Coordinates of C-alpha atoms in Angstrom, one line a residue:
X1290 CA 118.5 91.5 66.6
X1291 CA 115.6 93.3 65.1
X1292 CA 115.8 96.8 64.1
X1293 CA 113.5 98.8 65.5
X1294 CA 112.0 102.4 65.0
X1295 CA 113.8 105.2 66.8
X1296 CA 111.2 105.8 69.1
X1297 CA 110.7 102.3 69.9
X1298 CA 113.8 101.8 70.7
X1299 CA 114.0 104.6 73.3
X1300 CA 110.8 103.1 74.6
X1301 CA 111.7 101.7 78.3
X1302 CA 109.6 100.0 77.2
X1303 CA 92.4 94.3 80.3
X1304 CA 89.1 95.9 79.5
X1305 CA 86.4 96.0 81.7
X1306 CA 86.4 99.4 83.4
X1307 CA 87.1 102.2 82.3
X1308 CA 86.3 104.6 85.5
X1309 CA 89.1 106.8 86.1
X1310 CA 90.6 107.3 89.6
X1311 CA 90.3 110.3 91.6
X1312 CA 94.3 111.8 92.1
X1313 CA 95.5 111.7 95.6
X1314 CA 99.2 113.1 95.8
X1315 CA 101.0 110.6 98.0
X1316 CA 101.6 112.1 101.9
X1317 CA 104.7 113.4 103.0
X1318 CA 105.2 114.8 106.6
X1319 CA 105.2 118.3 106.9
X1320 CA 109.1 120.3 105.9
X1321 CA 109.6 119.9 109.7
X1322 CA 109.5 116.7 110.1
X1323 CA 111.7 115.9 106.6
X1324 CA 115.3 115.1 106.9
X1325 CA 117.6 116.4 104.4
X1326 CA 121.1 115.5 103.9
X1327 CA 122.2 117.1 100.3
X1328 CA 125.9 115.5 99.5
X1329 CA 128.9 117.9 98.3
X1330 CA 126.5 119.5 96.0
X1331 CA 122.8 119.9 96.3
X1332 CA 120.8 120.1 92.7
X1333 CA 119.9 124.0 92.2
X1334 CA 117.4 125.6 90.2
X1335 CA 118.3 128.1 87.9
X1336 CA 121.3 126.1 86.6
X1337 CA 121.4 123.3 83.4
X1338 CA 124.8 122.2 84.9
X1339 CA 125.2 118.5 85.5
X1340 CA 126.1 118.4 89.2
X1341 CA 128.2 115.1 89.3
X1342 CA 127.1 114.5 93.5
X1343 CA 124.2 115.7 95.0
X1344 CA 120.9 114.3 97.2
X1345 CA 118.0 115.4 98.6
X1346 CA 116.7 113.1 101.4
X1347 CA 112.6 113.1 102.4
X1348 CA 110.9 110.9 104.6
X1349 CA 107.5 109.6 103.7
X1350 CA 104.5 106.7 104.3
X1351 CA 103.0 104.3 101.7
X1352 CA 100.3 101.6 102.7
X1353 CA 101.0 98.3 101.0
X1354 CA 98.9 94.9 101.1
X1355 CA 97.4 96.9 104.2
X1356 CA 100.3 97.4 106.2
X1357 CA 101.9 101.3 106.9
X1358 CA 105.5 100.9 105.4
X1359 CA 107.7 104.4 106.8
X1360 CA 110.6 105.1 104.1
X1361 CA 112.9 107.2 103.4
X1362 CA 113.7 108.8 99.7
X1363 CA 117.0 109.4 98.1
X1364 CA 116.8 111.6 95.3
X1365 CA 120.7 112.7 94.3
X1366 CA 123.4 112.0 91.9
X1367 CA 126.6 110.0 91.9
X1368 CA 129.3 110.0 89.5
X1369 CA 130.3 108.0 86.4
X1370 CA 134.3 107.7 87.3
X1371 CA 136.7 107.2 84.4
X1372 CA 139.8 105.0 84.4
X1373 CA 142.1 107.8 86.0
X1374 CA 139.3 108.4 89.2
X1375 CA 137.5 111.4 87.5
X1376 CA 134.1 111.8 87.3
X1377 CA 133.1 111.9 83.4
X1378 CA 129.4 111.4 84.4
X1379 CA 126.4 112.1 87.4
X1380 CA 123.7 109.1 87.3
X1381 CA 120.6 110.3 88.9
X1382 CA 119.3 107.8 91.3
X1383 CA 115.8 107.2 93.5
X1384 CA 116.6 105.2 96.2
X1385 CA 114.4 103.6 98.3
X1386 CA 114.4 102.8 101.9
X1387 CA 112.1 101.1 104.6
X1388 CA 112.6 102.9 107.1
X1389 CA 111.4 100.8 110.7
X1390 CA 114.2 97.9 109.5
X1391 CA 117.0 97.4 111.9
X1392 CA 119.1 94.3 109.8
X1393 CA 119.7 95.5 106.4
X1394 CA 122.1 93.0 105.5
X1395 CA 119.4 91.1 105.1
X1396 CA 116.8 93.1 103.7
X1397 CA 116.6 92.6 99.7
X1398 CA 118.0 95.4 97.4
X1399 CA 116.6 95.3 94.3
X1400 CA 118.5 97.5 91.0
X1401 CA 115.7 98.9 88.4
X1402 CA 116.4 99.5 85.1
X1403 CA 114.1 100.7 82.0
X1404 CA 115.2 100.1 78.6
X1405 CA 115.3 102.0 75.2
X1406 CA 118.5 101.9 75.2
X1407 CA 118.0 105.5 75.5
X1408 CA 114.7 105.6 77.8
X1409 CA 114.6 106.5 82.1
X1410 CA 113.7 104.3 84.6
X1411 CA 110.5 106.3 85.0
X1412 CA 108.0 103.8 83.4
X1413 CA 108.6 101.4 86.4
X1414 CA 109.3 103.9 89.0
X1415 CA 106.0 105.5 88.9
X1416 CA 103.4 102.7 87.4
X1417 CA 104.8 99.7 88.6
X1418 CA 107.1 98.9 91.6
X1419 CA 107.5 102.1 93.3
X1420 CA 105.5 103.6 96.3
X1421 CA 103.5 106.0 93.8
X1422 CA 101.9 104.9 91.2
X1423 CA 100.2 106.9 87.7
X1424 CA 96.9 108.7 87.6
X1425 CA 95.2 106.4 84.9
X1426 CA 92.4 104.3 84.2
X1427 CA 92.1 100.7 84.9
X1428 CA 93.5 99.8 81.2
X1429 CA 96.1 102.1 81.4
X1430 CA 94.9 105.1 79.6
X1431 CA 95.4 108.5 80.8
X1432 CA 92.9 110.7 82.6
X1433 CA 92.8 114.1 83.9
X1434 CA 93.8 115.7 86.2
X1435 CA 97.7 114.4 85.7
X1436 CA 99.6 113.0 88.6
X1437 CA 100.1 110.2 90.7
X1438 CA 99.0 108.1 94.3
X1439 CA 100.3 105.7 96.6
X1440 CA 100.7 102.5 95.7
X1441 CA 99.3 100.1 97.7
X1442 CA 100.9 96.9 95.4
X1443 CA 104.6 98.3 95.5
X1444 CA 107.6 96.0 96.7
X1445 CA 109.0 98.3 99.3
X1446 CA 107.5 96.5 101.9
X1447 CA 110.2 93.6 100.8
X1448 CA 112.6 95.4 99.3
X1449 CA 114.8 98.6 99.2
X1450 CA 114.5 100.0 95.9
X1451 CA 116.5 101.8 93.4
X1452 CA 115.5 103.3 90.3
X1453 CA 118.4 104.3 87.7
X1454 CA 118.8 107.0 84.6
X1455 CA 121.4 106.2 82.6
X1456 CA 123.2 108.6 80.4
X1457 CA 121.2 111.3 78.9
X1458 CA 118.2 109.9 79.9
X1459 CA 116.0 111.6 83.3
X1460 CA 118.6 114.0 84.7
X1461 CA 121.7 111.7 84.0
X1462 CA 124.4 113.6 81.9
X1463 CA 128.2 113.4 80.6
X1464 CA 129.8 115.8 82.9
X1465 CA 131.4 117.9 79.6
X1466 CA 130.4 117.7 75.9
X1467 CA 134.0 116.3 75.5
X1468 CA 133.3 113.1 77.0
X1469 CA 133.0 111.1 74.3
X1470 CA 130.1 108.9 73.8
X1471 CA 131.2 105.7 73.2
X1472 CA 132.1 105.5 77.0
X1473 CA 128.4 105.0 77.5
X1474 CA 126.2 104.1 74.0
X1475 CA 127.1 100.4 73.4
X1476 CA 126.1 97.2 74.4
X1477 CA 129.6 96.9 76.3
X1478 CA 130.3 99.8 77.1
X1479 CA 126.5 100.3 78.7
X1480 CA 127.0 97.0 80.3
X1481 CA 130.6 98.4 82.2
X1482 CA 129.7 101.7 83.5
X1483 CA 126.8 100.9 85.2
X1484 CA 128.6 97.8 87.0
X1485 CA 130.9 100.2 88.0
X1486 CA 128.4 102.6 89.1
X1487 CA 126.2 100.1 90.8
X1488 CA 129.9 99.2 93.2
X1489 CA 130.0 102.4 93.8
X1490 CA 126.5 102.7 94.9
X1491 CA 126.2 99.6 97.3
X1492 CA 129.3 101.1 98.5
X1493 CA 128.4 104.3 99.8
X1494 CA 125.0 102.9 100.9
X1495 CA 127.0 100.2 102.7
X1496 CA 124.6 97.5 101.2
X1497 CA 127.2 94.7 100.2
X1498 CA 125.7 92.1 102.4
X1499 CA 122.2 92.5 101.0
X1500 CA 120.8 90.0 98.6
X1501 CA 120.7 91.7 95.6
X1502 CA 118.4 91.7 92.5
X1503 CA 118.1 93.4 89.1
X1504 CA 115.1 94.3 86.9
X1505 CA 114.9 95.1 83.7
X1506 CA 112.2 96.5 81.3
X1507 CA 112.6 96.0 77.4
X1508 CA 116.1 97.2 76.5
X1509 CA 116.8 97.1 80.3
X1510 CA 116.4 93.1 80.3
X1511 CA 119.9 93.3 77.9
X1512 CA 121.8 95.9 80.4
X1513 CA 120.7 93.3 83.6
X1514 CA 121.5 90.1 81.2
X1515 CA 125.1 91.3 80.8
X1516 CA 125.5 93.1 84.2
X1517 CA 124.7 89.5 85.9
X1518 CA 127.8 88.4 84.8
X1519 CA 129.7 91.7 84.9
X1520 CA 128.8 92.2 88.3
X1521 CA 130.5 88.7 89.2
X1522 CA 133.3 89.0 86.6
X1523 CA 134.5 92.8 87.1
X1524 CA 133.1 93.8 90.8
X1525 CA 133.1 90.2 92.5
X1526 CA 129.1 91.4 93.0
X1527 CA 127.0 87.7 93.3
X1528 CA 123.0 88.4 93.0
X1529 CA 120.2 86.2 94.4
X1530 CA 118.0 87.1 91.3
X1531 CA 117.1 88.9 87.6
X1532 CA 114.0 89.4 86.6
X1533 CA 113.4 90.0 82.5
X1534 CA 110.1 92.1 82.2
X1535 CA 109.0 92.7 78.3
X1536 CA 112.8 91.1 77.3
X1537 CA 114.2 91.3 74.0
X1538 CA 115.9 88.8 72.0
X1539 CA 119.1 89.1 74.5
X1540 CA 121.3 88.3 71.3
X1541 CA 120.0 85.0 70.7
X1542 CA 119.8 84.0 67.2
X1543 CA 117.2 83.9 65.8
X1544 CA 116.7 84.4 61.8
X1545 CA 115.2 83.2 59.2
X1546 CA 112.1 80.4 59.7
X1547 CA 112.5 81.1 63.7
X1548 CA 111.5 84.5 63.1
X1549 CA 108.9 84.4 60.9
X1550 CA 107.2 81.4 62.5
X1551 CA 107.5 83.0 66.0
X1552 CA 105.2 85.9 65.6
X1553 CA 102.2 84.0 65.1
X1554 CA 101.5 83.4 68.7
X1555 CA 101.4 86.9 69.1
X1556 CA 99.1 87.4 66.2
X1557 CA 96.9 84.8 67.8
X1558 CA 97.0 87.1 71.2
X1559 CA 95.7 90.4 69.5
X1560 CA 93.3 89.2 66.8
X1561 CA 91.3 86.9 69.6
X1562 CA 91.4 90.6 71.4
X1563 CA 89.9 92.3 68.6
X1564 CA 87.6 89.7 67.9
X1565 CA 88.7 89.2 64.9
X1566 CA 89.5 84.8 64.7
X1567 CA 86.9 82.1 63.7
X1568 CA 84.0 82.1 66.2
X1569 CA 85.1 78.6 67.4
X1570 CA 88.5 80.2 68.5
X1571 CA 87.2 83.4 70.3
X1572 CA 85.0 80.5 72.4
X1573 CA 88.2 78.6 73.3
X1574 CA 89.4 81.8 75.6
X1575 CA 92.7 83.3 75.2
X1576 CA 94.8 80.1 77.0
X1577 CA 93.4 77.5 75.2
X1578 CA 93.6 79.3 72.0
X1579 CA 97.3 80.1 72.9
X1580 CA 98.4 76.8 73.6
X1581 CA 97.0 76.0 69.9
X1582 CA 98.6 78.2 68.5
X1583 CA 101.9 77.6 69.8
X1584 CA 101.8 74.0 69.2
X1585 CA 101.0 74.9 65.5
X1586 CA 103.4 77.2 65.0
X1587 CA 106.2 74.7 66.6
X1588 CA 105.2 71.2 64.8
X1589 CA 103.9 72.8 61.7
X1590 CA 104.6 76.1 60.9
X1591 CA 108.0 76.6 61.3
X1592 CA 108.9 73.5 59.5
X1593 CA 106.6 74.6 56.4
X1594 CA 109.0 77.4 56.2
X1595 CA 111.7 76.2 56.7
X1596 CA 111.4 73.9 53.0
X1597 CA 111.0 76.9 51.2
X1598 CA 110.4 75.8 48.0
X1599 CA 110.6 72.1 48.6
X1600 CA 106.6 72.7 50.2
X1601 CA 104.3 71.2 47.7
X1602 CA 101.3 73.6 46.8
X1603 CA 98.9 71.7 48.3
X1604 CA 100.8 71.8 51.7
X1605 CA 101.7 75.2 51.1
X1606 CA 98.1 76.4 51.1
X1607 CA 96.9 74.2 53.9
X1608 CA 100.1 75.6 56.2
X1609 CA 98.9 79.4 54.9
X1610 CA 94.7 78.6 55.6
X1611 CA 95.5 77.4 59.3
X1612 CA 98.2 80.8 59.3
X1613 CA 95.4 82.9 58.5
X1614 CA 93.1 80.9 60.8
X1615 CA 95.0 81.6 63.5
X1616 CA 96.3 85.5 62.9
X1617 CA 93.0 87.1 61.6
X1618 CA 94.3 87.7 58.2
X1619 CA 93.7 86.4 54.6
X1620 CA 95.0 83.0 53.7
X1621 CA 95.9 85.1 50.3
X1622 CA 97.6 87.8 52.2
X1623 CA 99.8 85.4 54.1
X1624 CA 101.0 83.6 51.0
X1625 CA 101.4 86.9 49.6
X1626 CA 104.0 87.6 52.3
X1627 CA 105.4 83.5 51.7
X1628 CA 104.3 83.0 55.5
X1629 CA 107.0 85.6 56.7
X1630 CA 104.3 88.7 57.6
X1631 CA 106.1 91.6 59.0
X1632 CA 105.0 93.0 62.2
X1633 CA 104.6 96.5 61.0
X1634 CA 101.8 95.0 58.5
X1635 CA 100.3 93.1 60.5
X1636 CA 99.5 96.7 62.9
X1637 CA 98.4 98.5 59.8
X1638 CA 96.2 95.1 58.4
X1639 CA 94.5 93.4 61.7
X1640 CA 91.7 96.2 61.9
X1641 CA 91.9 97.9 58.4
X1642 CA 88.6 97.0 57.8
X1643 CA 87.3 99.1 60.7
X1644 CA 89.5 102.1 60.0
X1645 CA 92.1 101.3 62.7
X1646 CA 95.4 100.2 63.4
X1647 CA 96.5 98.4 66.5
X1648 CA 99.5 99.7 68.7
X1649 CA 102.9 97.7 68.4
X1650 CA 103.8 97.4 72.2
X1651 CA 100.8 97.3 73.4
X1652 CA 98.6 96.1 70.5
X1653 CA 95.0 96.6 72.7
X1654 CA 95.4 100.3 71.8
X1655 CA 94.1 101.6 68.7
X1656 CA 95.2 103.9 66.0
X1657 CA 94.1 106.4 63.6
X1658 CA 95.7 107.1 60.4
X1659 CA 95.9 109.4 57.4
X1660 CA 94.7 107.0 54.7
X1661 CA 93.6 103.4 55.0
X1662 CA 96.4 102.1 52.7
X1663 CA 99.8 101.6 53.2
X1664 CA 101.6 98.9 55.0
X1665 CA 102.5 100.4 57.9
X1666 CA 100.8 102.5 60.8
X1667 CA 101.7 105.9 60.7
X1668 CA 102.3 106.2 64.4
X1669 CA 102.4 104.0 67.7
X1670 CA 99.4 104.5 69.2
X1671 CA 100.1 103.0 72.4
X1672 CA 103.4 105.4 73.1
X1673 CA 102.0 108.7 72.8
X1674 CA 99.1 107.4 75.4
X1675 CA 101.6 106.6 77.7
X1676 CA 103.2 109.8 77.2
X1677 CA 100.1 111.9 77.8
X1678 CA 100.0 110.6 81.6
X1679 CA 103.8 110.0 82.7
X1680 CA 105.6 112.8 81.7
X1681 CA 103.7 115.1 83.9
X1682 CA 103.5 112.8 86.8
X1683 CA 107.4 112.5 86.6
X1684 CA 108.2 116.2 86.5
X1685 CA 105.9 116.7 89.4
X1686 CA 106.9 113.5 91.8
X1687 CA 110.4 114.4 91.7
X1688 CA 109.8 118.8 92.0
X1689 CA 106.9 118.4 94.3
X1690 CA 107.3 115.0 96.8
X1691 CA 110.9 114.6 96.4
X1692 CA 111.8 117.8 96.7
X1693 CA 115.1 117.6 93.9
X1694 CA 114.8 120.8 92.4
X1695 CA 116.7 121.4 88.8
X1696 CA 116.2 123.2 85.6
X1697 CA 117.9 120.2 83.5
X1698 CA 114.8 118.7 81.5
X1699 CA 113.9 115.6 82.8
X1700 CA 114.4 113.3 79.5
X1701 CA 112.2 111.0 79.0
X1702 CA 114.1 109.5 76.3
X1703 CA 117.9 110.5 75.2
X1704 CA 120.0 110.6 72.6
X1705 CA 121.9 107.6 72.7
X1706 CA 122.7 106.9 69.1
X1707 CA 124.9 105.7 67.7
X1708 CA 124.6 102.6 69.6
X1709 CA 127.4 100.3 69.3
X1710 CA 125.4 96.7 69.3
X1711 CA 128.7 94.9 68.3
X1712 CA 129.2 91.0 71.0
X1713 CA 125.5 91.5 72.5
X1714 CA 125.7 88.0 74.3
X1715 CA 123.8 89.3 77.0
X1716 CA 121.4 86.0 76.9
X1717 CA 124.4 83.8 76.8
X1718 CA 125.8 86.3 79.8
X1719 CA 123.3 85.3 82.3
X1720 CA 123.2 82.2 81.4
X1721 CA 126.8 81.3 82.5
X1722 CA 126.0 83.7 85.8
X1723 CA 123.6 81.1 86.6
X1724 CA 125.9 78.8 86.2
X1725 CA 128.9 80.0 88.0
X1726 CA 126.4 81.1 90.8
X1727 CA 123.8 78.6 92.5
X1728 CA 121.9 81.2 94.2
X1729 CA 121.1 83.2 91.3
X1730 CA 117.8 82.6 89.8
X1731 CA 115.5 84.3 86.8
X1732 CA 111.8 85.4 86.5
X1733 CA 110.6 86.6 82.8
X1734 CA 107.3 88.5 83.2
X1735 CA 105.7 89.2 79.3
X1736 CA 102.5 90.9 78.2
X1737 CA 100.5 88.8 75.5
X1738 CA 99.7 91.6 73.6
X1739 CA 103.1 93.2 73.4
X1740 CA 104.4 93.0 69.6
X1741 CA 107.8 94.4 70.1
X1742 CA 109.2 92.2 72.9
X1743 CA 106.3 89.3 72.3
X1744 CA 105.7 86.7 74.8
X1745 CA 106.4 83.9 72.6
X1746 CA 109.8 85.3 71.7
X1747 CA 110.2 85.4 75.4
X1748 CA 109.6 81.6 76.3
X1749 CA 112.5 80.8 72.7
X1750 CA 114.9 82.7 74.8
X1751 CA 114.5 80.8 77.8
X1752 CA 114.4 77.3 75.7
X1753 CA 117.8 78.3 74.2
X1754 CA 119.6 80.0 77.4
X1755 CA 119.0 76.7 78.8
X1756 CA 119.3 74.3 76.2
X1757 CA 120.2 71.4 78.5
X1758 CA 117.6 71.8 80.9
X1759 CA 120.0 72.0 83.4
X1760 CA 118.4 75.3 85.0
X1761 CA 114.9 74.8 84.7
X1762 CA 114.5 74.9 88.2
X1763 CA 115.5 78.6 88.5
X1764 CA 113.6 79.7 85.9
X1765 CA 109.9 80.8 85.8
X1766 CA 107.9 82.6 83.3
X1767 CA 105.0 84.4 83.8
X1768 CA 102.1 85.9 81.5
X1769 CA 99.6 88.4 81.8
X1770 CA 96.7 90.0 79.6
X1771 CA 98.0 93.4 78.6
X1772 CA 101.2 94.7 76.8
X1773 CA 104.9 95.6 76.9
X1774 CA 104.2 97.4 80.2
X1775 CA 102.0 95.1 81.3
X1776 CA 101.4 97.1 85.2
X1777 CA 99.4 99.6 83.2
X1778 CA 96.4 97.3 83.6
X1779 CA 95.2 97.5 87.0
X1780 CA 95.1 93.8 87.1
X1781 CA 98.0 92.8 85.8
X1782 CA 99.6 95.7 88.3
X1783 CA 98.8 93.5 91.3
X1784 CA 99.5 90.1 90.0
X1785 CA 102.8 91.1 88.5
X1786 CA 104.2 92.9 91.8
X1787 CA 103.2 89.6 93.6
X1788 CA 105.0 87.4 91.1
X1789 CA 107.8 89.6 92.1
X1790 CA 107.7 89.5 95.3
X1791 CA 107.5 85.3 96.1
X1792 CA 110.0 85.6 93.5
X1793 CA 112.3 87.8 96.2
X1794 CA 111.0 85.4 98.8
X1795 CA 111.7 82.3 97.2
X1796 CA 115.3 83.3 96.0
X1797 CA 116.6 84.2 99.4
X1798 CA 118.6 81.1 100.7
X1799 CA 117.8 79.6 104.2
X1800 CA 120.3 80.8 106.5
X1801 CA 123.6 78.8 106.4
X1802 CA 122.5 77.1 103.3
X1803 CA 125.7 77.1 100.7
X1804 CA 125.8 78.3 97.3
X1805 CA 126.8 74.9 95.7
X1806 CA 125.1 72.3 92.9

C-alpha cells in the first residue's frame, strides 16, 4: 500500500460559480417540543471525561427532493466492550431516524464511516449524506459566515442514518490511558471492534431486520471492505450493500509497472483541468480524453515499463512523448523519472510555470509555496480549505442543533499511530462476502481529480476483486468531476446522493425473493 503523509492519512478523506450561499441554520422545534432521553449518563460540560453511555435525543425537519421528512436525532455514546464485558471504550454516534415510518424492519439502515485511519465521520456527515449540509461555495470552497443548512439532497428520506467516530477521533475515546492501543490502531484490530460495536448498536436500536449498508470514505472504504466479511464471519450480520467512496488500494497489489503506469489517467484528469494538454486534447472534453488515456496507459504504457531495459530507445522516447502528451509535462522530464513520475512531483511540476502547485486530493485547488523549486509542494492545498469551513460547522451542529454538550475537543483527526497495517486483505474480504452472500452488492463512487485515492486506481481494484467476472453484475462504478470528496461540488453533491440512493433501491430484494445464485 502506498505510504502516505501523516496528514493525509488522517484525511477522511466543478467551476462555474463561485456565489456563496447565504447560512440558514437548519430548524429545530422549539425546547418544548424536543424529546430527550439521555441514557445512564448524559454528556456534561465542564468535564474531559469519556462518558462510556450517554444520548441526547432532538427532534427536527429537513426537506428533501421536495418532500418534509420529520426525524429524530441521536447524539450519544455506546461502549467499546473488551473480552471480559467491560467497557474499554465510548464511540460517539449520530443516528438518524425518519421519524413518520411505522415498518422499520424494512426501512434501510445505512453505517457511515470516514477514513484517515485516524479522521471522524464529519466530512460526510455534514457535506454529504446527512440532513445539514456545509456553508460553502458551489466548488467547495469556504465562505463566511461559517456554519451549515439543510440539505435538501440527503438520503434520510430512504434511509436511517448513522454516522461513526472511531477511537480518538470526534468525541470517541479509550475509557483509561491504560487501554492499550493496539485494541483499536490496526487494520484487524480496527476491523473487530467496530463489528462488535456495530452488534451492539443494531441491538439496542432493535434494527436487525433492516437491510443494512455500509459507506466508506478513503481509509473508511478499508474498515467497510473487511467489516463485510466480519460482520458475516464474527456477528452472523448479512448486508444488502457497500458503497466505496474515494477507496484506497484495499490491499491489492499493486507495485512496480502497475503503479507507475496507473497514475497517468489521473494526470490526464488535472492537466486537461488546468488547461495545460495539447489543444487538440482540451477539445476532446474530459471523457473522451479519458477514455484515451486509459487505453494508452493499458495497451502501451504499462507494457513499455514493464521491459525496463529491454525498450529500445527509439520506443522508449515515443512511449515518454505520448506520456508527456497526455500528463502536461516534458517528454524530458518523464524520461528523467524512467516513466515512473511520483505523485508528489507531479503537484509541485503541473503548474510550476504559473507559480502554483495543485492540491493532492483534490488537485482543482491551488497552492502557494515558499520557492518555486523543489520537488514537492510544501503543503496540501486542498486540506487546509476544507478545514477552514468544517471544523466550525461541526463544533456548532453538534453544541447548537443537537444539543450534546461536552468540553472534550471534537477531533477532527486523532492520533492513531502506530498503525498496525500487517494482513490488510480488505479487497479480497469483500470480495468473498459477495460471494458467500447473494444479496450483497458494491457501488465505488471516485472523483477524477482526486490524486490520493485516483479514479483509475479505483476501476484496477474492481478488475482484480473480481477477476473472473463472476460479480459484474453487482458492481457499479461511478465518476464525477471534482476530488477525493467529491459532494463538495454542488453538482457532484446531487448526482452522487442519487447514485446512492437507486443504489439502496436497487439492492433491496423483492419480497420473498431468496438469497441464492
Amino acid at each position: 500500500m502506498r505510504k502516505f503523509s501523516l496528514l493525509i492519512l488522517l484525511t477522511a478523506l466543478g467551476l462555474s460559480s463561485t456565489m456563496a450561499q447565504k447560512w440558514e441554520p437548519i430548524k429545530t422545534p422549539p425546547p418544548a417540543a424536543q424529546a430527550s432521553a439521555p441514557a445512564k449518563e448524559e454528556s456534561k460540560a465542564g468535564s474531559r471525561t469519556i462518558v462510556p453511555e450517554s444520548a441526547v435525543v432532538t427532534q427536527h425537519q429537513v426537506t428533501i427532493k421536495g418532500q418534509r421528512i420529520p426525524y429524530k436525532a441521536t447524539a450519544g455514546t455506546l461502549p467499546v466492550w473488551d473480552e471480559e464485558g467491560k467497557p474499554i471504550a465510548g464511540l460517539f454516534y449520530t443516528y438518524y431516524e425518519r421519524s413518520d415510518v411505522a415498518n422499520r424492519a424494512s426501512r434501510p439502515l445505512i453505517i457511515s464511516f470516514n477514513g484517515g485511519p485516524g479522521s471522524a465521520s464529519v466530512w460526510m456527515h455534514i457535506a454529504y449524506t446527512g440532513p445539514v449540509v456545509l456553508n460553502i461555495d458551489d466548488e467547495g470552497y469556504p465562505v463566511q459566515p461559517y456554519g451549515y443548512k439543510e440539505n435538501p439532497n440527503s438520503i434520510l428520506d430512504i434511509a436511517d442514518i448513522v454516522y461513526v467516530d472511531p477511537v480518538n477521533t470526534g468525541y470517541s475515546r479509550a475509557t483509561n490511558k491504560d487501554v492499550p492501543g493496539s485494541k483499536f490502531f490496526g487494520v484487524k484490530a480496527d476491523i473487530k471492534y467496530l463489528a462488535e460495536w456495530i452488534n451492539t448498536f443494531v441491538t439496542r436500536n432493535n434494527r436487525w431486520a433492516s437491510p443494512k449498508f455500509l459507506i466508506g470514505e478513503s481509509y473508511g472504504t478499508t474498515r467497510v471492505s473487511g467489516l463485510a466479511l466480519e460482520l458475516q464471519n464474527s456477528q452472523w450480520m448479512y448486508l444488502n450493500g457497500v458503497v466505496l467512496v474515494s477507496p484506497t488500494e484495499l490491499g491489492i497489489e499493486r507495485g512496480g509497472p502497475v503503479e507507475a503506469a496507473l497514475r497517468l489517467p489521473y494526470f490526464a484528469a488535472t492537466a486537461w483541468y488546468h488547461k495545460a494538454l495539447p489543444a487538440d486534447l482540451q477539445a476532446k472534453g474530459l471523457y473522451p480524453m479519458l477514455a484515451e488515456a486509459e487505453e494508452f496507459t493499458v495497451s502501451e504504457l504499462l507494457p513499455a515499463i514493464a521491459r525496463g531495459s529491454n525498450l529500445s530507445d527509439q520506443k522508449r522516447n515515443e512511449i515518454a512523448a505520448k506520456m508527456a502528451r497526455y500528463s502536461g509535462l516534458s517528454a524530458k522530464t518523464v524520461l528523467e523519472y524512467n516513466m515512473d513520475v511520483p505523485p508528489s512531483f507531479f503537484w509541485k511540476e503541473l503548474l510550476r510555470d504559473k507559480g502554483y502547485t495543485v492540491g493532492r486530493l483534490d488537485s482543482r485547488y491551488r497552492g502557494i509555496d515558499k520557492m518555486a523549486g523543489g520537488d514537492s509542494p510544501d503543503y496540501n492545498a486542498e486540506l487546509t480549505s476544507w478545514l477552514h469551513s468544517f471544523t466550525p460547522a461541526i463544533n456548532m451542529y453538534l453544541r447548537n442543533e443537537l444539543n450534546y454538550k461536552t468540553d472534550l475537543k471534537y477531533n477532527m483527526f486523532g492520533m492513531v499511530y502506530p498503525w498496525d497495517n500487517t494482513g490488510n486483505r480488505t479487497g479480497d474480504n469483500l470480495r468473498q462476502a459477495m460471494a458467500q452472500n447473494p444479496y450483497l452488492n458494491l457501488l465505488v463512487q471516485s472523483g477524477y481529480y482526486d490524486g490520493a485515492c485516483d479514479y483509475f486506481n479505483a476501476k484496477y481494484s474492481m478488475w482484480q476483486m473480481d477477476q473472473s467476472g463472476k460479480l459484474k453484475d453487482r458492481i457499479s462504478w461511478e465518476g464525477y468531476e471534482s476530488g477525493h470528496m467529491m459532494y463538495l461540488r454542488k453538482d457532484d453533491l446531487v448526482k452522487a446522493n442519487d447514485h446512492i440512493r437507486e443504489f439502496v433501491k436497487k439492492s433491496l430484494p423483492k419480497q420473498g425473493v431468496p438469497a441464492k445464485f
